[in-house]
Amino acid sequence: MDGTLTHISEAQRGLACACTCPACGRTLIARKGRIKVEHFGHYGQGTGCGRNAETNAHIWAKEVLGREKRILLPPVGAQIGRETLQIHGQGFFTFAHAELEKILDDLVPDVVLTTRDGQRLLVEVYVTHACGPEKIAKLKDRGLATLEIDLSAWRKSDDREQIEKALIETAPRTWLYNRKEDAAEAKLRALIEQRAAAAAEAQRKRHERAAQAEEARATKARRERDAKVDKVRRALVAARKSRCAAGLAELAAINQDPDNCHLLLPGTSSCGFLVPNARWQAALLVRMIEVRIGEEFYLPHINLDSAVRAIDDCIHALFHAELSDDVKAALPPDLLDLPLPRQAVEDYLYYLCAMGLLQSDGLDGFEVHHDRAEALARQQARWRLRTERRAATDRIIARMMGTLPGFEWQGFDEAAWAAAPIPGFDQSLAALLEADQPRWSAFEGALLAVLHMVDGGETVAEGLSLPVQGAMLRAEERARVRRMAEADARGHRLSMAAEAVFGTQANSWLYVPPDADAPIWRARNGEPGLVEALLELEAIGKVRRAKAAKQALAAECRSLLKGEADKALGPGLTDPFLNNYSSHLQASPWAVCVDQAGLHLARGELDRWRKRDKRARRR
């Protein structure tokens, strides 16, 4: 009632909360039951006022901001295309006053924040509806700095502290308008224009320098053209007459390779090469493009210069570099009716692309076609796996050889062993190196089991054709000794337990009957026999302990009875009392007095004897 905002968790149940709706002024009731989430509702018939979600949020926001007097502002900047510029980072804005829905002409902001020097910041709190484009346009037209805070994610939250923190700093917030963003955009446009102008000037200077360089080259070319033309003519003629042997070995290798022999184009023609086309093409395939699986595996990246360098022994030195256009223009047409080496090599690289061996990298180079690259990567992965598996096998066998006596390995041929089927797997080592992981793991486990046996572990059923017969015999002997030690330990354990029950008569129980059914032999033969014998012994001990306890109780009761009889009757009558038959007890007191009940009956008989003795003395 006093205008203070109250959270449902702080209000008393029902109308005792004394609260009114800040949106419509109607009385509220605090519903704090056990089933539904605690909430305020309008008292009386009908629904709520319909404005509480946004209006209450605005009132609450004004109350929180008025108390905190600070709010986190997002960065200020601009973006044009992919270019961005930030002139202010995020930071807290402090103010002196927070006013709720102050009318500014025809604009009604949710909250107006005012600093001590009169600066104003409008705050729009977004719970269910964001600020519309018409209102945003008016804010921009009037130059009103406005911040929108999105609290929709906290609409159903009941954590007051969390919601207040969201309003102050953690909730998403954006500038609906900030004149500094206009300045940032103008500055960014100026920067973009400045960069464009600088780039244009740089381009102009590059063109100017290129023109000057071109003029210098033309001048030099005119001075040297005649000499170069003669030199090229002589080089083309010499190349046609060359007897160079370059590429012969590569051509032989390619012709023997059914997967790559179709990649040669011997029927094509070119000039400037010292060898036929099939030879330089084979040299390029082997030296530059062929991928070797193994330690030196790599996927080549090729450009025209590197391809020409790779087969420079197949090309006349004059044609390693491209001929200048003026030299080409001055040469007779009959000398240039065929492609020169660089053009021929480039054409061949594109042919290899068409054959699926290479692909263009999109610039000026070539790379292995992605399908072939994936296949090669799989081959390399298989090679790597084979290599690692073989290395692991070699390490295990080397360790065995280093552990076992040398004479046991004499005559062992590891290569022959690796080539033959291995018992238990029916495959050679080479095949197992290619096997799937479960099968390889099984073989490796068997190999490690053999190594463990060699190192002093348990014997194995299969030695995998390795020279470990001696190790297997030693392992079996170790197992025999261990079994004997375990049998001795079980026998000793049973003997100690028997002595605890029978004392010096333990052997009469341990070794009866005198065969395998005797407790001692059953225990030595295995843990189940020991457990069975111990259980039998425990049962016997229990009976013997019960008997001993009964005897001790009888001795104690008789001792008490005798003492009482000595005191009541005197030494002369004690023995007759204890040993004479009693018709009341149907036995002697000594025979009856074996427990507390018997002691009680004997005491009754003692009382009768005492009374008779007393009467006899009075007479």
PDB file of N, CA, C and O in Angstrom, residues 5-6 20-26 28 40-42 48-64 100-101 111 125 127 151 163 167:
ATOM      1  N   LEU A   5       7.590  -1.897  -4.095  1.00  0.00           N
ATOM      2  CA  LEU A   5       7.405  -3.147  -4.824  1.00  0.00           C
ATOM      3  C   LEU A   5       7.743  -4.317  -3.900  1.00  0.00           C
ATOM      4  O   LEU A   5       8.750  -4.291  -3.202  1.00  0.00           O
ATOM      5  N   THR A   6       6.908  -5.342  -3.918  1.00  0.00           N
ATOM      6  CA  THR A   6       7.079  -6.489  -3.030  1.00  0.00           C
ATOM      7  C   THR A   6       7.121  -7.770  -3.859  1.00  0.00           C
ATOM      8  O   THR A   6       6.276  -7.976  -4.732  1.00  0.00           O
ATOM      9  N   THR A  20      -1.461  -3.880  -3.894  1.00  0.00           N
ATOM     10  CA  THR A  20      -2.288  -3.449  -5.021  1.00  0.00           C
ATOM     11  C   THR A  20      -1.485  -3.572  -6.288  1.00  0.00           C
ATOM     12  O   THR A  20      -0.260  -3.561  -6.285  1.00  0.00           O
ATOM     13  N   CYS A  21      -2.184  -3.714  -7.423  1.00  0.00           N
ATOM     14  CA  CYS A  21      -1.535  -3.841  -8.742  1.00  0.00           C
ATOM     15  C   CYS A  21      -0.955  -2.490  -9.136  1.00  0.00           C
ATOM     16  O   CYS A  21      -1.683  -1.485  -9.193  1.00  0.00           O
ATOM     17  N   PRO A  22       0.327  -2.408  -9.423  1.00  0.00           N
ATOM     18  CA  PRO A  22       0.909  -1.130  -9.825  1.00  0.00           C
ATOM     19  C   PRO A  22       0.433  -0.690 -11.209  1.00  0.00           C
ATOM     20  O   PRO A  22       0.606   0.460 -11.570  1.00  0.00           O
ATOM     21  N   ALA A  23      -0.165  -1.654 -11.980  1.00  0.00           N
ATOM     22  CA  ALA A  23      -0.609  -1.294 -13.320  1.00  0.00           C
ATOM     23  C   ALA A  23      -2.008  -0.682 -13.319  1.00  0.00           C
ATOM     24  O   ALA A  23      -2.269   0.289 -14.015  1.00  0.00           O
ATOM     25  N   CYS A  24      -2.957  -1.253 -12.502  1.00  0.00           N
ATOM     26  CA  CYS A  24      -4.344  -0.772 -12.540  1.00  0.00           C
ATOM     27  C   CYS A  24      -4.844  -0.288 -11.180  1.00  0.00           C
ATOM     28  O   CYS A  24      -5.925   0.271 -11.072  1.00  0.00           O
ATOM     29  N   GLY A  25      -4.095  -0.539 -10.107  1.00  0.00           N
ATOM     30  CA  GLY A  25      -4.469  -0.073  -8.784  1.00  0.00           C
ATOM     31  C   GLY A  25      -5.434  -0.970  -8.045  1.00  0.00           C
ATOM     32  O   GLY A  25      -5.792  -0.698  -6.910  1.00  0.00           O
ATOM     33  N   ARG A  26      -5.865  -2.100  -8.664  1.00  0.00           N
ATOM     34  CA  ARG A  26      -6.809  -2.999  -7.989  1.00  0.00           C
ATOM     35  C   ARG A  26      -6.096  -3.820  -6.912  1.00  0.00           C
ATOM     36  O   ARG A  26      -4.886  -4.014  -6.963  1.00  0.00           O
ATOM     37  N   LEU A  28      -4.680  -6.878  -4.832  1.00  0.00           N
ATOM     38  CA  LEU A  28      -4.075  -8.156  -5.206  1.00  0.00           C
ATOM     39  C   LEU A  28      -4.185  -9.131  -4.051  1.00  0.00           C
ATOM     40  O   LEU A  28      -4.241  -8.735  -2.891  1.00  0.00           O
ATOM     41  N   PHE A  40       0.917 -13.467  -7.544  1.00  0.00           N
ATOM     42  CA  PHE A  40      -0.122 -12.503  -7.202  1.00  0.00           C
ATOM     43  C   PHE A  40      -1.273 -12.647  -8.191  1.00  0.00           C
ATOM     44  O   PHE A  40      -1.046 -12.909  -9.393  1.00  0.00           O
ATOM     45  N   GLY A  41      -2.500 -12.442  -7.732  1.00  0.00           N
ATOM     46  CA  GLY A  41      -3.661 -12.422  -8.605  1.00  0.00           C
ATOM     47  C   GLY A  41      -4.583 -11.279  -8.208  1.00  0.00           C
ATOM     48  O   GLY A  41      -4.581 -10.813  -7.065  1.00  0.00           O
ATOM     49  N   HIS A  42      -5.388 -10.822  -9.179  1.00  0.00           N
ATOM     50  CA  HIS A  42      -6.343  -9.759  -8.877  1.00  0.00           C
ATOM     51  C   HIS A  42      -7.478 -10.327  -8.032  1.00  0.00           C
ATOM     52  O   HIS A  42      -8.002 -11.418  -8.309  1.00  0.00           O
ATOM     53  N   GLY A  48      -7.251 -10.607 -14.747  1.00  0.00           N
ATOM     54  CA  GLY A  48      -6.391  -9.485 -14.383  1.00  0.00           C
ATOM     55  C   GLY A  48      -6.620  -8.293 -15.278  1.00  0.00           C
ATOM     56  O   GLY A  48      -7.473  -8.286 -16.169  1.00  0.00           O
ATOM     57  N   CYS A  49      -5.798  -7.306 -15.061  1.00  0.00           N
ATOM     58  CA  CYS A  49      -5.978  -6.050 -15.806  1.00  0.00           C
ATOM     59  C   CYS A  49      -5.469  -6.154 -17.233  1.00  0.00           C
ATOM     60  O   CYS A  49      -5.749  -5.290 -18.055  1.00  0.00           O
ATOM     61  N   GLY A  50      -4.667  -7.187 -17.530  1.00  0.00           N
ATOM     62  CA  GLY A  50      -4.190  -7.354 -18.899  1.00  0.00           C
ATOM     63  C   GLY A  50      -2.959  -6.539 -19.221  1.00  0.00           C
ATOM     64  O   GLY A  50      -2.410  -6.618 -20.315  1.00  0.00           O
ATOM     65  N   ARG A  51      -2.479  -5.718 -18.293  1.00  0.00           N
ATOM     66  CA  ARG A  51      -1.322  -4.862 -18.578  1.00  0.00           C
ATOM     67  C   ARG A  51      -0.178  -5.137 -17.608  1.00  0.00           C
ATOM     68  O   ARG A  51       0.835  -4.455 -17.631  1.00  0.00           O
ATOM     69  N   ASN A  52      -0.295  -6.154 -16.757  1.00  0.00           N
ATOM     70  CA  ASN A  52       0.682  -6.285 -15.678  1.00  0.00           C
ATOM     71  C   ASN A  52       2.038  -6.743 -16.167  1.00  0.00           C
ATOM     72  O   ASN A  52       3.045  -6.401 -15.586  1.00  0.00           O
ATOM     73  N   ALA A  53       2.100  -7.570 -17.222  1.00  0.00           N
ATOM     74  CA  ALA A  53       3.407  -8.117 -17.636  1.00  0.00           C
ATOM     75  C   ALA A  53       4.388  -7.015 -17.993  1.00  0.00           C
ATOM     76  O   ALA A  53       5.493  -6.946 -17.467  1.00  0.00           O
ATOM     77  N   GLU A  54       3.983  -6.110 -18.914  1.00  0.00           N
ATOM     78  CA  GLU A  54       4.896  -5.045 -19.332  1.00  0.00           C
ATOM     79  C   GLU A  54       4.939  -3.919 -18.306  1.00  0.00           C
ATOM     80  O   GLU A  54       5.999  -3.458 -17.908  1.00  0.00           O
ATOM     81  N   THR A  55       3.744  -3.466 -17.837  1.00  0.00           N
ATOM     82  CA  THR A  55       3.700  -2.308 -16.942  1.00  0.00           C
ATOM     83  C   THR A  55       4.403  -2.603 -15.629  1.00  0.00           C
ATOM     84  O   THR A  55       5.196  -1.804 -15.124  1.00  0.00           O
ATOM     85  N   ASN A  56       4.139  -3.772 -15.054  1.00  0.00           N
ATOM     86  CA  ASN A  56       4.825  -4.127 -13.809  1.00  0.00           C
ATOM     87  C   ASN A  56       6.324  -4.199 -14.014  1.00  0.00           C
ATOM     88  O   ASN A  56       7.110  -3.837 -13.134  1.00  0.00           O
ATOM     89  N   ALA A  57       6.724  -4.697 -15.177  1.00  0.00           N
ATOM     90  CA  ALA A  57       8.165  -4.759 -15.468  1.00  0.00           C
ATOM     91  C   ALA A  57       8.759  -3.359 -15.515  1.00  0.00           C
ATOM     92  O   ALA A  57       9.870  -3.115 -15.037  1.00  0.00           O
ATOM     93  N   HIS A  58       8.022  -2.412 -16.109  1.00  0.00           N
ATOM     94  CA  HIS A  58       8.535  -1.030 -16.195  1.00  0.00           C
ATOM     95  C   HIS A  58       8.641  -0.420 -14.794  1.00  0.00           C
ATOM     96  O   HIS A  58       9.625   0.253 -14.464  1.00  0.00           O
ATOM     97  N   ILE A  59       7.609  -0.639 -13.980  1.00  0.00           N
ATOM     98  CA  ILE A  59       7.626  -0.085 -12.622  1.00  0.00           C
ATOM     99  C   ILE A  59       8.766  -0.702 -11.820  1.00  0.00           C
ATOM    100  O   ILE A  59       9.515  -0.027 -11.116  1.00  0.00           O
ATOM    101  N   TRP A  60       8.868  -2.028 -11.961  1.00  0.00           N
ATOM    102  CA  TRP A  60       9.954  -2.721 -11.238  1.00  0.00           C
ATOM    103  C   TRP A  60      11.316  -2.232 -11.722  1.00  0.00           C
ATOM    104  O   TRP A  60      12.216  -2.000 -10.933  1.00  0.00           O
ATOM    105  N   ALA A  61      11.477  -2.068 -13.052  1.00  0.00           N
ATOM    106  CA  ALA A  61      12.755  -1.617 -13.613  1.00  0.00           C
ATOM    107  C   ALA A  61      13.091  -0.221 -13.094  1.00  0.00           C
ATOM    108  O   ALA A  61      14.238   0.084 -12.750  1.00  0.00           O
ATOM    109  N   LYS A  62      12.087   0.667 -13.030  1.00  0.00           N
ATOM    110  CA  LYS A  62      12.333   2.027 -12.529  1.00  0.00           C
ATOM    111  C   LYS A  62      12.768   1.967 -11.075  1.00  0.00           C
ATOM    112  O   LYS A  62      13.705   2.664 -10.660  1.00  0.00           O
ATOM    113  N   GLU A  63      12.134   1.051 -10.280  1.00  0.00           N
ATOM    114  CA  GLU A  63      12.474   0.954  -8.861  1.00  0.00           C
ATOM    115  C   GLU A  63      13.904   0.447  -8.685  1.00  0.00           C
ATOM    116  O   GLU A  63      14.672   0.964  -7.885  1.00  0.00           O
ATOM    117  N   VAL A  64      14.292  -0.611  -9.491  1.00  0.00           N
ATOM    118  CA  VAL A  64      15.642  -1.181  -9.388  1.00  0.00           C
ATOM    119  C   VAL A  64      16.680  -0.164  -9.849  1.00  0.00           C
ATOM    120  O   VAL A  64      17.697   0.056  -9.195  1.00  0.00           O
ATOM    121  N   LEU A 100       9.627   7.008 -14.426  1.00  0.00           N
ATOM    122  CA  LEU A 100       8.811   5.997 -15.097  1.00  0.00           C
ATOM    123  C   LEU A 100       7.872   6.646 -16.113  1.00  0.00           C
ATOM    124  O   LEU A 100       7.081   7.536 -15.770  1.00  0.00           O
ATOM    125  N   GLU A 101       7.973   6.192 -17.403  1.00  0.00           N
ATOM    126  CA  GLU A 101       7.052   6.565 -18.481  1.00  0.00           C
ATOM    127  C   GLU A 101       6.786   8.080 -18.512  1.00  0.00           C
ATOM    128  O   GLU A 101       5.655   8.546 -18.506  1.00  0.00           O
ATOM    129  N   VAL A 111      11.433   3.939 -19.126  1.00  0.00           N
ATOM    130  CA  VAL A 111      12.145   4.576 -18.027  1.00  0.00           C
ATOM    131  C   VAL A 111      13.061   5.641 -18.604  1.00  0.00           C
ATOM    132  O   VAL A 111      13.691   5.425 -19.651  1.00  0.00           O
ATOM    133  N   VAL A 125      12.196  -1.526 -21.729  1.00  0.00           N
ATOM    134  CA  VAL A 125      12.315  -2.866 -21.146  1.00  0.00           C
ATOM    135  C   VAL A 125      11.410  -3.807 -21.930  1.00  0.00           C
ATOM    136  O   VAL A 125      10.202  -3.622 -21.993  1.00  0.00           O
ATOM    137  N   VAL A 127       9.726  -7.270 -22.405  1.00  0.00           N
ATOM    138  CA  VAL A 127       9.334  -8.510 -21.732  1.00  0.00           C
ATOM    139  C   VAL A 127       8.586  -9.404 -22.713  1.00  0.00           C
ATOM    140  O   VAL A 127       8.934 -10.560 -22.915  1.00  0.00           O
ATOM    141  N   LEU A 151      14.323  -8.689 -21.514  1.00  0.00           N
ATOM    142  CA  LEU A 151      14.142  -9.511 -20.307  1.00  0.00           C
ATOM    143  C   LEU A 151      13.168 -10.660 -20.548  1.00  0.00           C
ATOM    144  O   LEU A 151      12.662 -11.262 -19.596  1.00  0.00           O
ATOM    145  N   ILE A 163      17.086 -11.629 -11.652  1.00  0.00           N
ATOM    146  CA  ILE A 163      16.388 -10.734 -12.587  1.00  0.00           C
ATOM    147  C   ILE A 163      16.968  -9.320 -12.488  1.00  0.00           C
ATOM    148  O   ILE A 163      17.173  -8.631 -13.501  1.00  0.00           O
ATOM    149  N   LEU A 167      18.733  -7.108 -15.474  1.00  0.00           N
ATOM    150  CA  LEU A 167      18.393  -5.742 -15.872  1.00  0.00           C
ATOM    151  C   LEU A 167      19.628  -4.855 -15.874  1.00  0.00           C
ATOM    152  O   LEU A 167      19.860  -4.105 -16.826  1.00  0.00           O
TER     153      LEU A 167
END
